[in-house]
Short mmCIF file of C-alpha atoms in Angstrom, two decimals:
data_model
loop_
_atom_site.label_atom_id
_atom_site.label_comp_id
_atom_site.label_asym_id
_atom_site.label_seq_id
_atom_site.Cartn_x
_atom_site.Cartn_y
_atom_site.Cartn_z
CA UNK A 1 -35.21 63.93 -12.02
CA UNK A 2 -33.44 67.11 -11.02
CA UNK A 3 -29.69 67.52 -11.17
CA UNK A 4 -29.57 67.55 -7.37
CA UNK A 5 -31.35 64.22 -7.17
CA UNK A 6 -28.99 62.72 -9.71
CA UNK A 7 -26.00 63.88 -7.71
CA UNK A 8 -27.50 62.41 -4.54
CA UNK A 9 -28.15 59.06 -6.26
CA UNK A 10 -24.60 59.00 -7.63
CA UNK A 11 -23.27 59.76 -4.18
CA UNK A 12 -25.30 56.95 -2.66
CA UNK A 13 -24.04 54.50 -5.27
CA UNK A 14 -20.49 55.62 -4.62
CA UNK A 15 -20.87 55.24 -0.87
CA UNK A 16 -22.48 51.82 -1.32
CA UNK A 17 -19.66 50.67 -3.60
CA UNK A 18 -17.04 51.94 -1.17
CA UNK A 19 -18.79 50.29 1.79
CA UNK A 20 -19.19 47.02 -0.10
CA UNK A 21 -15.57 47.08 -1.21
CA UNK A 22 -14.43 47.77 2.33
CA UNK A 23 -16.57 44.92 3.64
CA UNK A 24 -15.18 42.48 1.08
CA UNK A 25 -11.61 43.61 1.78
CA UNK A 26 -12.10 43.21 5.53
CA UNK A 27 -13.73 39.82 5.05
CA UNK A 28 -10.83 38.62 2.89
CA UNK A 29 -8.33 40.05 5.36
CA UNK A 30 -9.84 38.32 8.39
CA UNK A 31 -10.25 35.04 6.50
CA UNK A 32 -6.59 35.20 5.52
CA UNK A 33 -5.58 35.92 9.11
CA UNK A 34 -7.67 32.93 10.20
CA UNK A 35 -5.95 30.69 7.64
CA UNK A 36 -2.56 31.89 8.85
CA UNK A 37 -3.53 31.25 12.47
CA UNK A 38 -4.60 27.68 11.68
CA UNK A 39 -1.43 27.05 9.68
CA UNK A 40 0.79 28.50 12.40
CA UNK A 41 -0.91 26.58 15.20
CA UNK A 42 -1.50 23.15 13.67
CA UNK A 43 1.12 22.90 10.93
CA UNK A 44 4.14 24.96 11.94
CA UNK A 45 3.52 24.69 15.69
CA UNK A 46 2.22 21.15 15.65
CA UNK A 47 2.80 18.57 12.93
CA UNK A 48 6.07 20.03 11.65
CA UNK A 49 7.62 20.14 15.13
CA UNK A 50 6.66 16.53 15.89
CA UNK A 51 7.93 15.34 12.50
CA UNK A 52 11.22 17.25 12.87
CA UNK A 53 11.86 15.81 16.34
CA UNK A 54 11.15 12.29 15.14
CA UNK A 55 13.36 12.56 12.07
CA UNK A 56 16.21 14.19 14.00
CA UNK A 57 16.19 11.42 16.59
CA UNK A 58 16.03 8.65 14.00
CA UNK A 59 18.76 10.39 12.03
CA UNK A 60 21.10 10.44 15.03
CA UNK A 61 20.52 6.72 15.55
CA UNK A 62 21.31 5.99 11.90
CA UNK A 63 24.48 8.08 11.99
CA UNK A 64 25.70 6.42 15.17
CA UNK A 65 24.78 2.98 13.83
CA UNK A 66 26.86 3.57 10.71
CA UNK A 67 29.79 4.76 12.81
CA UNK A 68 29.56 1.81 15.22
CA UNK A 69 29.26 -0.65 12.34
CA UNK A 70 32.51 0.65 10.85
CA UNK A 71 34.24 0.34 14.23
CA UNK A 72 32.96 -3.23 14.63
CA UNK A 73 34.28 -4.19 11.23
CA UNK A 74 37.65 -2.71 12.11
CA UNK A 75 37.59 -4.58 15.43
CA UNK A 76 36.74 -7.81 13.59
CA UNK A 77 39.39 -7.42 10.91
CA UNK A 78 42.35 -5.93 12.82
CA UNK A 79 42.15 -8.23 15.84
CA UNK A 80 44.67 -7.42 18.55
CA UNK A 81 45.89 -4.41 16.57
CA UNK A 82 42.53 -2.62 16.98
CA UNK A 83 42.91 1.01 18.13
CA UNK A 84 40.75 1.47 21.25
CA UNK A 85 40.68 5.24 20.66
CA UNK A 86 38.27 4.60 17.77
CA UNK A 87 35.59 3.83 20.36
CA UNK A 88 35.44 7.48 21.41
CA UNK A 89 35.23 9.06 17.97
CA UNK A 90 32.47 10.05 15.59
CA UNK A 91 29.31 9.51 17.63
CA UNK A 92 26.58 12.16 17.79
CA UNK A 93 24.85 13.07 21.05
CA UNK A 94 21.17 12.13 21.17
CA UNK A 95 18.73 14.37 23.01
CA UNK A 96 15.66 12.20 23.50
CA UNK A 97 14.25 14.36 26.29
CA UNK A 98 12.20 16.65 24.04
CA UNK A 99 8.73 15.16 23.79
CA UNK A 100 7.22 18.40 22.40
CA UNK A 101 4.07 18.15 24.51
CA UNK A 102 2.49 21.39 23.23
CA UNK A 103 2.95 20.38 19.60
CA UNK A 104 1.53 16.94 20.35
CA UNK A 105 -1.47 18.48 22.07
CA UNK A 106 -2.23 20.44 18.91
CA UNK A 107 -1.86 17.38 16.69
CA UNK A 108 -4.10 15.34 18.98
CA UNK A 109 -6.67 18.14 18.96
CA UNK A 110 -6.56 18.30 15.17
CA UNK A 111 -6.95 14.54 14.72
CA UNK A 112 -9.19 14.01 17.76
CA UNK A 113 -6.91 11.08 18.53
CA UNK A 114 -3.88 10.37 20.74
CA UNK A 115 -2.40 7.92 18.24
CA UNK A 116 0.50 10.14 17.09
CA UNK A 117 1.46 10.90 20.70
CA UNK A 118 1.34 7.21 21.65
CA UNK A 119 3.37 6.03 18.66
CA UNK A 120 5.84 8.89 19.07
CA UNK A 121 6.54 7.67 22.61
CA UNK A 122 7.17 4.19 21.20
CA UNK A 123 9.58 5.68 18.68
CA UNK A 124 11.44 7.54 21.42
CA UNK A 125 11.68 4.36 23.48
CA UNK A 126 13.21 2.60 20.48
CA UNK A 127 15.57 5.51 19.81
CA UNK A 128 16.78 5.60 23.41
CA UNK A 129 17.39 1.85 23.54
CA UNK A 130 19.00 1.61 20.11
CA UNK A 131 21.30 4.56 20.67
CA UNK A 132 22.34 3.27 24.08
CA UNK A 133 23.25 -0.07 22.56
CA UNK A 134 25.05 1.51 19.61
CA UNK A 135 27.06 4.14 21.49
CA UNK A 136 27.56 2.50 24.88
CA UNK A 137 26.96 -1.24 25.12
CA UNK A 138 28.71 -2.37 21.95
CA UNK A 139 31.72 -0.02 22.31
CA UNK A 140 32.05 -1.00 25.98
CA UNK A 141 32.10 -4.68 25.04
CA UNK A 142 34.93 -3.99 22.59
CA UNK A 143 36.77 -1.92 25.15
CA UNK A 144 36.43 -4.68 27.74
CA UNK A 145 37.76 -7.26 25.27
CA UNK A 146 40.79 -5.08 24.53
CA UNK A 147 41.63 -3.95 28.06
CA UNK A 148 40.61 -6.82 30.37
CA UNK A 149 40.50 -10.62 30.50
CA UNK A 150 36.76 -10.75 31.17
CA UNK A 151 35.86 -11.63 27.55
CA UNK A 152 37.71 -14.51 25.92
CA UNK A 153 35.83 -14.60 22.61
CA UNK A 154 38.15 -13.86 19.67
CA UNK A 155 37.87 -10.56 17.80
CA UNK A 156 36.48 -12.08 14.61
CA UNK A 157 33.66 -14.02 16.28
CA UNK A 158 32.81 -11.19 18.61
CA UNK A 159 32.84 -8.67 15.75
CA UNK A 160 30.49 -10.78 13.64
CA UNK A 161 28.06 -11.18 16.55
CA UNK A 162 28.01 -7.45 17.27
CA UNK A 163 27.45 -6.63 13.60
CA UNK A 164 24.47 -9.00 13.57
CA UNK A 165 23.05 -7.38 16.69
CA UNK A 166 23.55 -3.88 15.32
CA UNK A 167 21.86 -4.78 12.04
CA UNK A 168 18.93 -6.40 13.84
CA UNK A 169 18.33 -3.34 16.00
CA UNK A 170 18.76 -0.82 13.18
CA UNK A 171 16.35 -2.71 10.93
CA UNK A 172 13.59 -1.96 13.44
CA UNK A 173 14.05 1.73 12.62
CA UNK A 174 12.08 1.26 9.40
CA UNK A 175 8.95 0.53 11.41
CA UNK A 176 8.95 4.12 12.65
CA UNK A 177 9.59 5.61 9.22
CA UNK A 178 5.88 4.94 8.62
CA UNK A 179 5.06 7.50 11.31
CA UNK A 180 7.40 10.05 9.71
CA UNK A 181 5.80 9.49 6.28
CA UNK A 182 2.28 9.85 7.65
CA UNK A 183 3.22 13.08 9.44
CA UNK A 184 4.49 14.42 6.12
CA UNK A 185 1.22 13.39 4.49
CA UNK A 186 -0.67 15.26 7.20
CA UNK A 187 1.53 18.32 6.66
CA UNK A 188 0.74 18.22 2.95
CA UNK A 189 -3.00 18.19 3.68
CA UNK A 190 -2.64 21.30 5.83
CA UNK A 191 -0.46 23.04 3.25
CA UNK A 192 -2.67 22.37 0.25
CA UNK A 193 -5.93 23.60 1.75
CA UNK A 194 -6.65 26.84 3.56
CA UNK A 195 -8.51 25.67 6.64
CA UNK A 196 -10.51 27.99 8.85
CA UNK A 197 -11.30 27.26 12.48
CA UNK A 198 -14.69 25.80 11.59
CA UNK A 199 -13.07 23.36 9.16
CA UNK A 200 -10.51 22.35 11.80
CA UNK A 201 -13.34 21.19 14.04
CA UNK A 202 -14.41 18.60 11.46
CA UNK A 203 -11.00 17.87 9.93
CA UNK A 204 -10.63 14.55 11.78
CA UNK A 205 -13.87 13.26 10.25
CA UNK A 206 -12.53 13.30 6.71
CA UNK A 207 -12.07 9.94 5.04
CA UNK A 208 -8.41 10.55 4.19
CA UNK A 209 -7.67 11.62 7.76
CA UNK A 210 -9.37 8.57 9.23
CA UNK A 211 -7.37 6.38 6.84
CA UNK A 212 -4.15 8.10 7.95
CA UNK A 213 -5.00 7.48 11.61
CA UNK A 214 -5.74 3.84 10.84
CA UNK A 215 -2.41 3.35 9.08
CA UNK A 216 -0.51 4.82 12.01
CA UNK A 217 -2.48 2.67 14.44
CA UNK A 218 -1.87 -0.60 12.61
CA UNK A 219 1.57 -0.13 11.03
CA UNK A 220 3.60 1.63 13.72
CA UNK A 221 4.46 -0.76 16.58
CA UNK A 222 4.37 -0.27 20.30
CA UNK A 223 7.76 -0.40 22.01
CA UNK A 224 6.74 -3.63 23.73
CA UNK A 225 6.29 -5.30 20.34
CA UNK A 226 9.90 -4.78 19.25
CA UNK A 227 11.60 -7.28 21.58
CA UNK A 228 14.63 -5.02 21.83
CA UNK A 229 16.51 -6.40 24.80
CA UNK A 230 19.11 -9.02 23.84
CA UNK A 231 22.70 -9.66 24.86
CA UNK A 232 25.28 -7.74 22.87
CA UNK A 233 27.82 -10.54 22.99
#
């Protein structure tokens, strides 16, 4: 083989290697961009937003419950010397108006199920009721006892009853912690595996995903199951 032919063959090999390397690099690049798109859409823009909203709302309820419980104990123990100004201190404002519809749409699309959306609405119904009772109904009952003659029950008895009611309502919070835990489990699945768009289409069919959906369905209650409404005093 002449020197010219050898040079041509070497050139062809070089061009082939460069072309193949470029193809592999482009393939890896576009696969990575696809992974990032899936992560951004379904994890960061979906599951994480829903989980954060749920945990923030439940956290506000727990904070306000703790504050109200302390006030009730003071009301019970100090009797007629109770400082009514305590009723206006220390409560956090709850914003239960953010239902994060776009994020929920992405989660529902990922799971091919509306279960997270349905149970999230139940959680928000609980949060709204519980926070209203904790920050408005119970403090107003104490205020009425201190400033009017409409309630004749003594401070100690009334305080004990309100503490019982507060504890009963707050204990129902744990039923929605299941939803928060399952959302974290779903987040972990999306973090640990690089999913492409093709894999997203069949993600809901996985055994572990179906088991997660089943747990949410059976363990997280509907708002109607909680029997929330009861007299404060």
